[in-house]
Tab-separated table of N, CA, C and O in Angstrom:
chain	number	residue	atom	x	y	z
A	1	MET	N	78.373	11.459	-31.806
A	1	MET	CA	77.623	10.387	-31.163
A	1	MET	C	76.174	10.847	-30.945
A	1	MET	O	75.924	12.018	-30.707
A	2	HIS	N	75.275	9.874	-31.060
A	2	HIS	CA	73.878	10.158	-30.746
A	2	HIS	C	73.272	8.912	-30.104
A	2	HIS	O	73.886	7.844	-30.084
A	3	ARG	N	72.073	9.080	-29.565
A	3	ARG	CA	71.383	7.966	-28.918
A	3	ARG	C	70.006	7.788	-29.547
A	3	ARG	O	69.406	8.740	-30.030
A	4	SER	N	69.522	6.534	-29.517
A	4	SER	CA	68.177	6.241	-30.015
A	4	SER	C	67.641	4.995	-29.338
A	4	SER	O	68.394	4.206	-28.766
A	5	ARG	N	66.325	4.845	-29.430
A	5	ARG	CA	65.669	3.646	-28.905
A	5	ARG	C	64.306	3.490	-29.560
A	5	ARG	O	63.733	4.453	-30.085
A	6	VAL	N	63.786	2.266	-29.536
A	6	VAL	CA	62.413	2.048	-29.978
A	6	VAL	C	61.520	2.757	-28.964
A	6	VAL	O	61.630	2.533	-27.760
A	7	TYR	N	60.685	3.623	-29.470
A	7	TYR	CA	59.783	4.397	-28.621
A	7	TYR	C	58.371	3.815	-28.631
A	7	TYR	O	57.710	3.739	-27.608
A	8	ALA	N	57.902	3.407	-29.819
A	8	ALA	CA	56.508	2.973	-29.927
A	8	ALA	C	56.334	1.960	-31.037
A	8	ALA	O	57.100	1.928	-32.001
A	9	ILE	N	55.289	1.166	-30.868
A	9	ILE	CA	54.803	0.288	-31.926
A	9	ILE	C	53.405	0.794	-32.255
A	9	ILE	O	52.576	0.990	-31.363
A	10	LEU	N	53.174	1.030	-33.548
A	10	LEU	CA	51.902	1.580	-34.000
A	10	LEU	C	51.155	0.542	-34.814
A	10	LEU	O	51.737	-0.093	-35.698
A	11	ILE	N	49.884	0.389	-34.495
A	11	ILE	CA	48.993	-0.489	-35.246
A	11	ILE	C	48.240	0.420	-36.211
A	11	ILE	O	47.303	1.118	-35.824
A	12	ASP	N	48.709	0.457	-37.456
A	12	ASP	CA	48.107	1.325	-38.470
A	12	ASP	C	46.846	0.665	-39.007
A	12	ASP	O	46.900	-0.470	-39.510
A	13	THR	N	45.729	1.370	-38.908
A	13	THR	CA	44.426	0.809	-39.225
A	13	THR	C	43.652	1.772	-40.118
A	13	THR	O	43.659	2.977	-39.857
A	14	PRO	N	42.990	1.261	-41.154
A	14	PRO	CA	42.166	2.161	-41.964
A	14	PRO	C	41.210	2.965	-41.073
A	14	PRO	O	40.634	2.436	-40.119
A	15	ARG	N	41.094	4.257	-41.368
A	15	ARG	CA	40.332	5.189	-40.529
A	15	ARG	C	38.931	4.672	-40.196
A	15	ARG	O	38.469	4.784	-39.071
A	16	ASP	N	38.233	4.068	-41.175
A	16	ASP	CA	36.857	3.621	-40.926
A	16	ASP	C	36.778	2.364	-40.056
A	16	ASP	O	35.688	1.965	-39.651
A	17	GLU	N	37.903	1.753	-39.751
A	17	GLU	CA	37.926	0.584	-38.875
A	17	GLU	C	38.664	0.840	-37.566
A	17	GLU	O	38.822	-0.066	-36.742
A	18	ALA	N	39.121	2.072	-37.363
A	18	ALA	CA	39.964	2.384	-36.204
A	18	ALA	C	39.255	2.154	-34.870
A	18	ALA	O	39.848	1.602	-33.940
A	19	ASP	N	37.983	2.550	-34.757
A	19	ASP	CA	37.278	2.364	-33.484
A	19	ASP	C	37.177	0.882	-33.123
A	19	ASP	O	37.366	0.504	-31.962
A	20	GLN	N	36.903	0.036	-34.109
A	20	GLN	CA	36.831	-1.408	-33.861
A	20	GLN	C	38.202	-1.957	-33.476
A	20	GLN	O	38.310	-2.808	-32.596
A	21	ALA	N	39.245	-1.475	-34.126
A	21	ALA	CA	40.595	-1.929	-33.800
A	21	ALA	C	40.981	-1.518	-32.390
A	21	ALA	O	41.563	-2.317	-31.639
A	22	VAL	N	40.667	-0.295	-32.002
A	22	VAL	CA	40.958	0.166	-30.638
A	22	VAL	C	40.249	-0.723	-29.628
A	22	VAL	O	40.851	-1.183	-28.650
A	23	ALA	N	38.959	-0.990	-29.846
A	23	ALA	CA	38.200	-1.830	-28.914
A	23	ALA	C	38.813	-3.226	-28.827
A	23	ALA	O	38.967	-3.782	-27.724
A	24	PHE	N	39.183	-3.798	-29.966
A	24	PHE	CA	39.776	-5.139	-29.971
A	24	PHE	C	41.089	-5.162	-29.206
A	24	PHE	O	41.283	-5.983	-28.303
A	25	TRP	N	42.042	-4.293	-29.595
A	25	TRP	CA	43.369	-4.338	-28.987
A	25	TRP	C	43.326	-3.965	-27.512
A	25	TRP	O	44.058	-4.538	-26.700
A	26	SER	N	42.476	-3.045	-27.143
A	26	SER	CA	42.340	-2.676	-25.734
A	26	SER	C	41.874	-3.879	-24.909
A	26	SER	O	42.451	-4.191	-23.859
A	27	ALA	N	40.853	-4.581	-25.393
A	27	ALA	CA	40.345	-5.764	-24.688
A	27	ALA	C	41.336	-6.918	-24.734
A	27	ALA	O	41.563	-7.597	-23.730
A	28	ALA	N	41.951	-7.127	-25.893
A	28	ALA	CA	42.881	-8.257	-26.042
A	28	ALA	C	44.092	-8.113	-25.133
A	28	ALA	O	44.603	-9.111	-24.608
A	29	LEU	N	44.554	-6.879	-24.938
A	29	LEU	CA	45.770	-6.648	-24.154
A	29	LEU	C	45.484	-6.177	-22.733
A	29	LEU	O	46.412	-6.008	-21.940
A	30	GLY	N	44.220	-5.964	-22.413
A	30	GLY	CA	43.873	-5.471	-21.086
A	30	GLY	C	44.458	-4.099	-20.816
A	30	GLY	O	44.880	-3.791	-19.698
A	31	ALA	N	44.482	-3.269	-21.835
A	31	ALA	CA	45.101	-1.946	-21.743
A	31	ALA	C	44.049	-0.879	-22.017
A	31	ALA	O	43.431	-0.887	-23.084
A	32	PRO	N	43.856	0.049	-21.092
A	32	PRO	CA	42.873	1.110	-21.336
A	32	PRO	C	43.262	1.953	-22.554
A	32	PRO	O	44.436	2.268	-22.748
A	33	ALA	N	42.260	2.290	-23.345
A	33	ALA	CA	42.467	3.114	-24.527
A	33	ALA	C	42.361	4.582	-24.134
A	33	ALA	O	41.396	4.983	-23.482
A	34	ARG	N	43.381	5.368	-24.529
A	34	ARG	CA	43.399	6.795	-24.206
A	34	ARG	C	43.680	7.590	-25.478
A	34	ARG	O	44.821	7.620	-25.951
A	35	PRO	N	42.640	8.240	-26.015
A	35	PRO	CA	42.858	9.088	-27.185
A	35	PRO	C	43.824	10.224	-26.846
A	35	PRO	O	43.880	10.679	-25.696
A	36	LEU	N	44.571	10.662	-27.839
A	36	LEU	CA	45.478	11.800	-27.661
A	36	LEU	C	44.753	13.038	-28.179
A	36	LEU	O	44.562	13.174	-29.387
A	37	PRO	N	44.339	13.930	-27.284
A	37	PRO	CA	43.528	15.078	-27.704
A	37	PRO	C	44.200	15.958	-28.756
A	37	PRO	O	43.519	16.503	-29.623
A	38	THR	N	45.512	16.084	-28.716
A	38	THR	CA	46.197	16.946	-29.681
A	38	THR	C	46.465	16.242	-31.002
A	38	THR	O	46.807	16.894	-31.985
A	39	GLU	N	46.335	14.913	-31.025
A	39	GLU	CA	46.572	14.139	-32.248
A	39	GLU	C	45.488	13.065	-32.356
A	39	GLU	O	45.693	11.912	-31.990
A	40	PRO	N	44.304	13.444	-32.859
A	40	PRO	CA	43.143	12.551	-32.820
A	40	PRO	C	43.283	11.262	-33.628
A	40	PRO	O	42.497	10.337	-33.445
A	41	GLN	N	44.284	11.170	-34.498
A	41	GLN	CA	44.473	9.929	-35.260
A	41	GLN	C	45.107	8.823	-34.411
A	41	GLN	O	45.162	7.675	-34.842
A	42	PHE	N	45.583	9.162	-33.202
A	42	PHE	CA	46.241	8.189	-32.326
A	42	PHE	C	45.393	7.885	-31.095
A	42	PHE	O	44.853	8.802	-30.470
A	43	VAL	N	45.316	6.597	-30.741
A	43	VAL	CA	44.735	6.173	-29.474
A	43	VAL	C	45.777	5.298	-28.791
A	43	VAL	O	46.155	4.240	-29.310
A	44	ASN	N	46.257	5.749	-27.646
A	44	ASN	CA	47.285	5.033	-26.900
A	44	ASN	C	46.656	3.885	-26.122
A	44	ASN	O	45.590	4.034	-25.531
A	45	LEU	N	47.313	2.740	-26.131
A	45	LEU	CA	46.898	1.588	-25.322
A	45	LEU	C	47.797	1.584	-24.094
A	45	LEU	O	48.864	0.984	-24.078
A	46	HIS	N	47.357	2.310	-23.102
A	46	HIS	CA	48.154	2.671	-21.930
A	46	HIS	C	48.712	1.450	-21.195
A	46	HIS	O	47.964	0.559	-20.808
A	47	GLU	N	50.023	1.446	-21.066
A	47	GLU	CA	50.783	0.446	-20.314
A	47	GLU	C	50.669	-0.981	-20.858
A	47	GLU	O	50.894	-1.951	-20.143
A	48	ALA	N	50.365	-1.107	-22.148
A	48	ALA	CA	50.331	-2.444	-22.754
A	48	ALA	C	51.733	-3.040	-22.838
A	48	ALA	O	51.906	-4.251	-22.715
A	49	LEU	N	52.734	-2.182	-23.058
A	49	LEU	CA	54.130	-2.613	-23.158
A	49	LEU	C	54.969	-1.769	-22.196
A	49	LEU	O	55.006	-0.542	-22.339
A	50	PRO	N	55.650	-2.374	-21.253
A	50	PRO	CA	56.458	-1.589	-20.311
A	50	PRO	C	57.510	-0.738	-21.041
A	50	PRO	O	58.215	-1.229	-21.913
A	51	ASP	N	57.562	0.535	-20.702
A	51	ASP	CA	58.536	1.502	-21.232
A	51	ASP	C	58.430	1.752	-22.734
A	51	ASP	O	59.321	2.360	-23.318
A	52	LEU	N	57.374	1.268	-23.370
A	52	LEU	CA	57.123	1.540	-24.787
A	52	LEU	C	55.687	2.017	-24.943
A	52	LEU	O	54.813	1.624	-24.169
A	53	ASP	N	55.438	2.824	-25.946
A	53	ASP	CA	54.072	3.193	-26.282
A	53	ASP	C	53.545	2.199	-27.307
A	53	ASP	O	54.283	1.761	-28.198
A	54	LEU	N	52.283	1.864	-27.174
A	54	LEU	CA	51.571	1.071	-28.171
A	54	LEU	C	50.315	1.856	-28.485
A	54	LEU	O	49.593	2.267	-27.566
A	55	ALA	N	50.075	2.105	-29.759
A	55	ALA	CA	48.924	2.907	-30.130
A	55	ALA	C	48.319	2.403	-31.427
A	55	ALA	O	49.003	1.801	-32.255
A	56	VAL	N	47.028	2.671	-31.571
A	56	VAL	CA	46.343	2.460	-32.838
A	56	VAL	C	46.369	3.805	-33.553
A	56	VAL	O	46.041	4.837	-32.963
A	57	GLN	N	46.790	3.785	-34.819
A	57	GLN	CA	46.827	4.999	-35.629
A	57	GLN	C	45.851	4.845	-36.778
A	57	GLN	O	45.949	3.890	-37.559
A	58	ALA	N	44.897	5.773	-36.871
A	58	ALA	CA	43.965	5.777	-37.999
A	58	ALA	C	44.697	6.341	-39.210
A	58	ALA	O	45.284	7.419	-39.139
A	59	ILE	N	44.687	5.596	-40.304
A	59	ILE	CA	45.397	6.009	-41.515
A	59	ILE	C	44.417	6.122	-42.679
A	59	ILE	O	43.355	5.495	-42.672
A	60	ASP	N	44.803	6.897	-43.662
A	60	ASP	CA	43.934	7.127	-44.818
A	60	ASP	C	44.265	6.262	-46.018
A	60	ASP	O	43.457	6.145	-46.924
A	61	ASP	N	45.458	5.653	-46.044
A	61	ASP	CA	45.842	4.928	-47.260
A	61	ASP	C	45.291	3.507	-47.329
A	61	ASP	O	45.497	2.820	-48.308
A	62	GLY	N	44.596	3.060	-46.296
A	62	GLY	CA	43.883	1.787	-46.348
A	62	GLY	C	44.717	0.536	-46.201
A	62	GLY	O	44.201	-0.552	-46.341
A	63	ALA	N	46.005	0.633	-45.917
A	63	ALA	CA	46.862	-0.541	-45.809
A	63	ALA	C	47.134	-0.865	-44.340
A	63	ALA	O	47.964	-0.218	-43.719
A	64	PRO	N	46.417	-1.826	-43.761
A	64	PRO	CA	46.695	-2.164	-42.366
A	64	PRO	C	48.103	-2.737	-42.232
A	64	PRO	O	48.554	-3.516	-43.076
A	65	ARG	N	48.789	-2.294	-41.189
A	65	ARG	CA	50.165	-2.723	-40.978
A	65	ARG	C	50.574	-2.301	-39.577
A	65	ARG	O	49.824	-1.642	-38.877
A	66	MET	N	51.760	-2.658	-39.201
A	66	MET	CA	52.355	-2.168	-37.967
A	66	MET	C	53.668	-1.493	-38.333
A	66	MET	O	54.313	-1.872	-39.293
A	67	HIS	N	54.017	-0.462	-37.572
A	67	HIS	CA	55.311	0.175	-37.796
A	67	HIS	C	55.927	0.569	-36.459
A	67	HIS	O	55.252	0.586	-35.431
A	68	ILE	N	57.208	0.849	-36.500
A	68	ILE	CA	57.973	1.184	-35.301
A	68	ILE	C	58.361	2.652	-35.355
A	68	ILE	O	58.744	3.170	-36.407
A	69	ASP	N	58.256	3.317	-34.209
A	69	ASP	CA	58.796	4.660	-34.046
A	69	ASP	C	60.103	4.553	-33.261
A	69	ASP	O	60.140	3.907	-32.207
A	70	ILE	N	61.136	5.183	-33.775
A	70	ILE	CA	62.422	5.259	-33.080
A	70	ILE	C	62.623	6.708	-32.668
A	70	ILE	O	62.573	7.611	-33.509
A	71	GLU	N	62.814	6.919	-31.363
A	71	GLU	CA	63.094	8.271	-30.886
A	71	GLU	C	64.598	8.440	-30.726
A	71	GLU	O	65.311	7.479	-30.435
A	72	THR	N	65.039	9.682	-30.929
A	72	THR	CA	66.472	9.939	-30.923
A	72	THR	C	66.769	11.365	-30.492
A	72	THR	O	65.921	12.253	-30.654
A	73	ASP	N	67.965	11.563	-29.980
A	73	ASP	CA	68.391	12.919	-29.639
A	73	ASP	C	69.031	13.625	-30.840
A	73	ASP	O	69.435	14.777	-30.728
A	74	ASP	N	69.089	12.957	-31.999
A	74	ASP	CA	69.619	13.568	-33.220
A	74	ASP	C	68.952	12.906	-34.431
A	74	ASP	O	69.418	11.870	-34.928
A	75	VAL	N	67.849	13.504	-34.889
A	75	VAL	CA	67.061	12.906	-35.978
A	75	VAL	C	67.894	12.742	-37.237
A	75	VAL	O	67.822	11.705	-37.906
A	76	GLU	N	68.695	13.739	-37.585
A	76	GLU	CA	69.498	13.647	-38.809
A	76	GLU	C	70.506	12.502	-38.732
A	76	GLU	O	70.670	11.743	-39.690
A	77	ALA	N	71.194	12.372	-37.605
A	77	ALA	CA	72.203	11.313	-37.459
A	77	ALA	C	71.553	9.928	-37.461
A	77	ALA	O	72.069	8.995	-38.090
A	78	GLU	N	70.423	9.781	-36.781
A	78	GLU	CA	69.751	8.478	-36.748
A	78	GLU	C	69.210	8.117	-38.123
A	78	GLU	O	69.310	6.970	-38.559
A	79	THR	N	68.656	9.104	-38.826
A	79	THR	CA	68.177	8.853	-40.184
A	79	THR	C	69.336	8.407	-41.072
A	79	THR	O	69.215	7.422	-41.813
A	80	ALA	N	70.450	9.091	-41.002
A	80	ALA	CA	71.625	8.717	-41.805
A	80	ALA	C	72.097	7.315	-41.463
A	80	ALA	O	72.469	6.542	-42.355
A	81	ARG	N	72.086	6.970	-40.184
A	81	ARG	CA	72.515	5.627	-39.758
A	81	ARG	C	71.616	4.557	-40.375
A	81	ARG	O	72.094	3.552	-40.921
A	82	LEU	N	70.308	4.777	-40.322
A	82	LEU	CA	69.370	3.785	-40.862
A	82	LEU	C	69.425	3.726	-42.389
A	82	LEU	O	69.299	2.642	-42.973
A	83	LEU	N	69.632	4.873	-43.043
A	83	LEU	CA	69.796	4.865	-44.500
A	83	LEU	C	71.037	4.071	-44.897
A	83	LEU	O	71.012	3.308	-45.868
A	84	ALA	N	72.115	4.210	-44.126
A	84	ALA	CA	73.347	3.459	-44.409
A	84	ALA	C	73.146	1.961	-44.227
A	84	ALA	O	73.842	1.160	-44.849
A	85	LEU	N	72.166	1.577	-43.395
A	85	LEU	CA	71.867	0.159	-43.177
A	85	LEU	C	70.932	-0.412	-44.248
A	85	LEU	O	70.640	-1.598	-44.236
A	86	GLY	N	70.445	0.444	-45.160
A	86	GLY	CA	69.617	-0.047	-46.255
A	86	GLY	C	68.204	0.494	-46.303
A	86	GLY	O	67.439	0.149	-47.205
A	87	ALA	N	67.809	1.327	-45.346
A	87	ALA	CA	66.478	1.934	-45.411
A	87	ALA	C	66.441	2.971	-46.530
A	87	ALA	O	67.483	3.443	-46.991
A	88	THR	N	65.241	3.326	-46.955
A	88	THR	CA	65.052	4.400	-47.919
A	88	THR	C	64.084	5.408	-47.309
A	88	THR	O	63.178	5.031	-46.556
A	89	GLU	N	64.292	6.678	-47.647
A	89	GLU	CA	63.404	7.706	-47.101
A	89	GLU	C	62.128	7.766	-47.922
A	89	GLU	O	62.164	7.788	-49.154
A	90	VAL	N	60.991	7.792	-47.225
A	90	VAL	CA	59.683	7.878	-47.872
A	90	VAL	C	59.198	9.319	-47.866
A	90	VAL	O	58.762	9.842	-48.887
A	91	THR	N	59.259	9.962	-46.703
A	91	THR	CA	58.769	11.331	-46.588
A	91	THR	C	59.304	11.978	-45.318
A	91	THR	O	59.869	11.303	-44.447
A	92	ARG	N	59.089	13.279	-45.237
A	92	ARG	CA	59.432	14.062	-44.046
A	92	ARG	C	58.193	14.857	-43.658
A	92	ARG	O	57.464	15.351	-44.526
A	93	TRP	N	57.992	15.002	-42.365
A	93	TRP	CA	56.924	15.845	-41.864
A	93	TRP	C	57.436	16.501	-40.590
A	93	TRP	O	57.740	15.804	-39.615
A	94	GLN	N	57.587	17.808	-40.625
A	94	GLN	CA	58.212	18.559	-39.538
A	94	GLN	C	59.563	17.910	-39.236
A	94	GLN	O	60.366	17.743	-40.136
A	95	GLU	N	59.798	17.509	-37.981
A	95	GLU	CA	61.080	16.860	-37.653
A	95	GLU	C	61.060	15.347	-37.901
A	95	GLU	O	62.086	14.696	-37.846
A	96	LEU	N	59.906	14.786	-38.155
A	96	LEU	CA	59.738	13.343	-38.322
A	96	LEU	C	60.221	12.892	-39.691
A	96	LEU	O	59.992	13.568	-40.695
A	97	ARG	N	60.903	11.741	-39.736
A	97	ARG	CA	61.324	11.107	-40.983
A	97	ARG	C	60.644	9.743	-41.074
A	97	ARG	O	60.690	8.965	-40.122
A	98	VAL	N	60.025	9.468	-42.206
A	98	VAL	CA	59.430	8.158	-42.444
A	98	VAL	C	60.345	7.419	-43.399
A	98	VAL	O	60.637	7.896	-44.499
A	99	LEU	N	60.795	6.243	-42.968
A	99	LEU	CA	61.695	5.414	-43.764
A	99	LEU	C	61.026	4.082	-44.058
A	99	LEU	O	60.133	3.643	-43.333
A	100	ARG	N	61.495	3.422	-45.101
A	100	ARG	CA	61.069	2.051	-45.404
A	100	ARG	C	62.290	1.168	-45.232
A	100	ARG	O	63.311	1.367	-45.893
A	101	ALA	N	62.182	0.223	-44.316
A	101	ALA	CA	63.277	-0.704	-44.039
A	101	ALA	C	63.303	-1.788	-45.119
A	101	ALA	O	62.287	-2.050	-45.774
A	102	PRO	N	64.449	-2.441	-45.308
A	102	PRO	CA	64.462	-3.597	-46.191
A	102	PRO	C	63.382	-4.580	-45.728
A	102	PRO	O	63.228	-4.828	-44.531
A	103	GLY	N	62.605	-5.074	-46.659
A	103	GLY	CA	61.474	-5.931	-46.323
A	103	GLY	C	60.160	-5.187	-46.403
A	103	GLY	O	59.098	-5.783	-46.377
A	104	GLY	N	60.234	-3.851	-46.483
A	104	GLY	CA	59.039	-3.062	-46.725
A	104	GLY	C	58.376	-2.411	-45.524
A	104	GLY	O	57.437	-1.639	-45.689
A	105	HIS	N	58.826	-2.697	-44.314
A	105	HIS	CA	58.181	-2.123	-43.130
A	105	HIS	C	58.561	-0.653	-42.954
A	105	HIS	O	59.680	-0.247	-43.243
A	106	LEU	N	57.609	0.121	-42.423
A	106	LEU	CA	57.857	1.526	-42.164
A	106	LEU	C	58.516	1.713	-40.794
A	106	LEU	O	58.225	0.988	-39.852
A	107	VAL	N	59.371	2.719	-40.719
A	107	VAL	CA	60.040	3.123	-39.494
A	107	VAL	C	59.979	4.645	-39.463
A	107	VAL	O	60.369	5.295	-40.429
A	108	CYS	N	59.482	5.200	-38.360
A	108	CYS	CA	59.484	6.646	-38.194
A	108	CYS	C	60.600	7.021	-37.226
A	108	CYS	O	60.774	6.375	-36.193
A	109	VAL	N	61.347	8.050	-37.571
A	109	VAL	CA	62.416	8.573	-36.717
A	109	VAL	C	61.940	9.937	-36.228
A	109	VAL	O	61.599	10.800	-37.036
A	110	LEU	N	61.902	10.113	-34.907
A	110	LEU	CA	61.383	11.333	-34.324
A	110	LEU	C	62.216	11.782	-33.134
A	110	LEU	O	62.950	10.974	-32.558
A	111	PRO	N	62.106	13.057	-32.768
A	111	PRO	CA	62.822	13.517	-31.577
A	111	PRO	C	62.314	12.797	-30.328
A	111	PRO	O	61.209	12.246	-30.322
A	112	VAL	N	63.095	12.838	-29.278
A	112	VAL	CA	62.743	12.157	-28.023
A	112	VAL	C	61.360	12.600	-27.556
A	112	VAL	O	61.072	13.788	-27.469
A	113	GLU	N	60.518	11.606	-27.279
A	113	GLU	CA	59.164	11.826	-26.771
A	113	GLU	C	58.997	11.290	-25.361
A	113	GLU	O	58.162	11.769	-24.617
A	114	SER	N	59.748	10.275	-24.989
A	114	SER	CA	59.568	9.637	-23.683
A	114	SER	C	60.162	10.502	-22.574
A	114	SER	O	60.886	11.464	-22.827
A	115	ALA	N	59.856	10.117	-21.360
A	115	ALA	CA	60.413	10.810	-20.199
A	115	ALA	C	61.940	10.700	-20.234
A	115	ALA	O	62.482	9.673	-20.663
A	116	PRO	N	62.646	11.737	-19.808
A	116	PRO	CA	64.114	11.716	-19.861
A	116	PRO	C	64.746	10.510	-19.177
A	116	PRO	O	65.707	9.946	-19.699
A	117	ASP	N	64.198	10.064	-18.048
A	117	ASP	CA	64.780	8.913	-17.353
A	117	ASP	C	64.574	7.625	-18.136
A	117	ASP	O	65.444	6.755	-18.154
A	118	VAL	N	63.448	7.492	-18.814
A	118	VAL	CA	63.191	6.295	-19.634
A	118	VAL	C	64.137	6.295	-20.832
A	118	VAL	O	64.746	5.266	-21.148
A	119	PHE	N	64.263	7.439	-21.504
A	119	PHE	CA	65.169	7.518	-22.646
A	119	PHE	C	66.601	7.194	-22.207
A	119	PHE	O	67.279	6.379	-22.844
A	120	ALA	N	67.053	7.792	-21.120
A	120	ALA	CA	68.422	7.567	-20.642
A	120	ALA	C	68.663	6.105	-20.283
A	120	ALA	O	69.736	5.558	-20.550
A	121	ALA	N	67.661	5.453	-19.729
A	121	ALA	CA	67.822	4.058	-19.300
A	121	ALA	C	67.840	3.075	-20.461
A	121	ALA	O	68.448	2.005	-20.347
A	122	HIS	N	67.175	3.412	-21.563
A	122	HIS	CA	66.984	2.417	-22.623
A	122	HIS	C	67.628	2.755	-23.966
A	122	HIS	O	67.666	1.907	-24.852
A	123	ALA	N	68.091	3.982	-24.136
A	123	ALA	CA	68.663	4.364	-25.427
A	123	ALA	C	70.043	3.740	-25.631
A	123	ALA	O	70.796	3.536	-24.690
A	124	ARG	N	70.325	3.434	-26.880
A	124	ARG	CA	71.651	2.944	-27.275
A	124	ARG	C	72.444	4.117	-27.825
A	124	ARG	O	71.900	5.022	-28.435
A	125	THR	N	73.754	4.064	-27.635
A	125	THR	CA	74.640	5.112	-28.133
A	125	THR	C	75.294	4.644	-29.420
A	125	THR	O	75.766	3.509	-29.504
A	126	TRP	N	75.288	5.523	-30.440
A	126	TRP	CA	75.836	5.203	-31.759
A	126	TRP	C	76.955	6.188	-32.079
A	126	TRP	O	76.867	7.350	-31.742
A	127	GLN	N	77.953	5.708	-32.773
A	127	GLN	CA	79.069	6.563	-33.208
A	127	GLN	C	78.728	7.278	-34.490
A	127	GLN	O	78.102	6.837	-35.332
C-alpha cells in the first residue's frame, strides 16, 4: 500500500515570459509571489490554493501549459499505478518521474513535499 495526493499545479511558461506570467497570476489571484531560492525556475504563488502549491515554472522548451505534481510516499508504486492507468513515462530526474497522461498532459510524481499533517489529511491510500 502507498499514499499519494495532488501536491501542486504548475503554470509552465517560456523562460523569457516568466516574469510577466508571475506578475499576471500574482495579481489575478491576489497571491504574493515568492521565488524559491534553491530552485530559481519556480515562483510560488503563496496561498492561492488552500493546501496545494501553485507556482509559475520557467521552462526552456517554449510550450506554455499547466501540469500537476503528485506527491507520494512511494514514487515507484505511484508511477506504476499511473502507468497501469495509461500514462507513459517521459523522463526521470533524481527521484522525480515525469509522465504523460492520456490526452497529452504532463504529470510529475515526486516524494512527499508538503507538511506531514497536510499529506496525512489529504492523501489517498492505494493497494
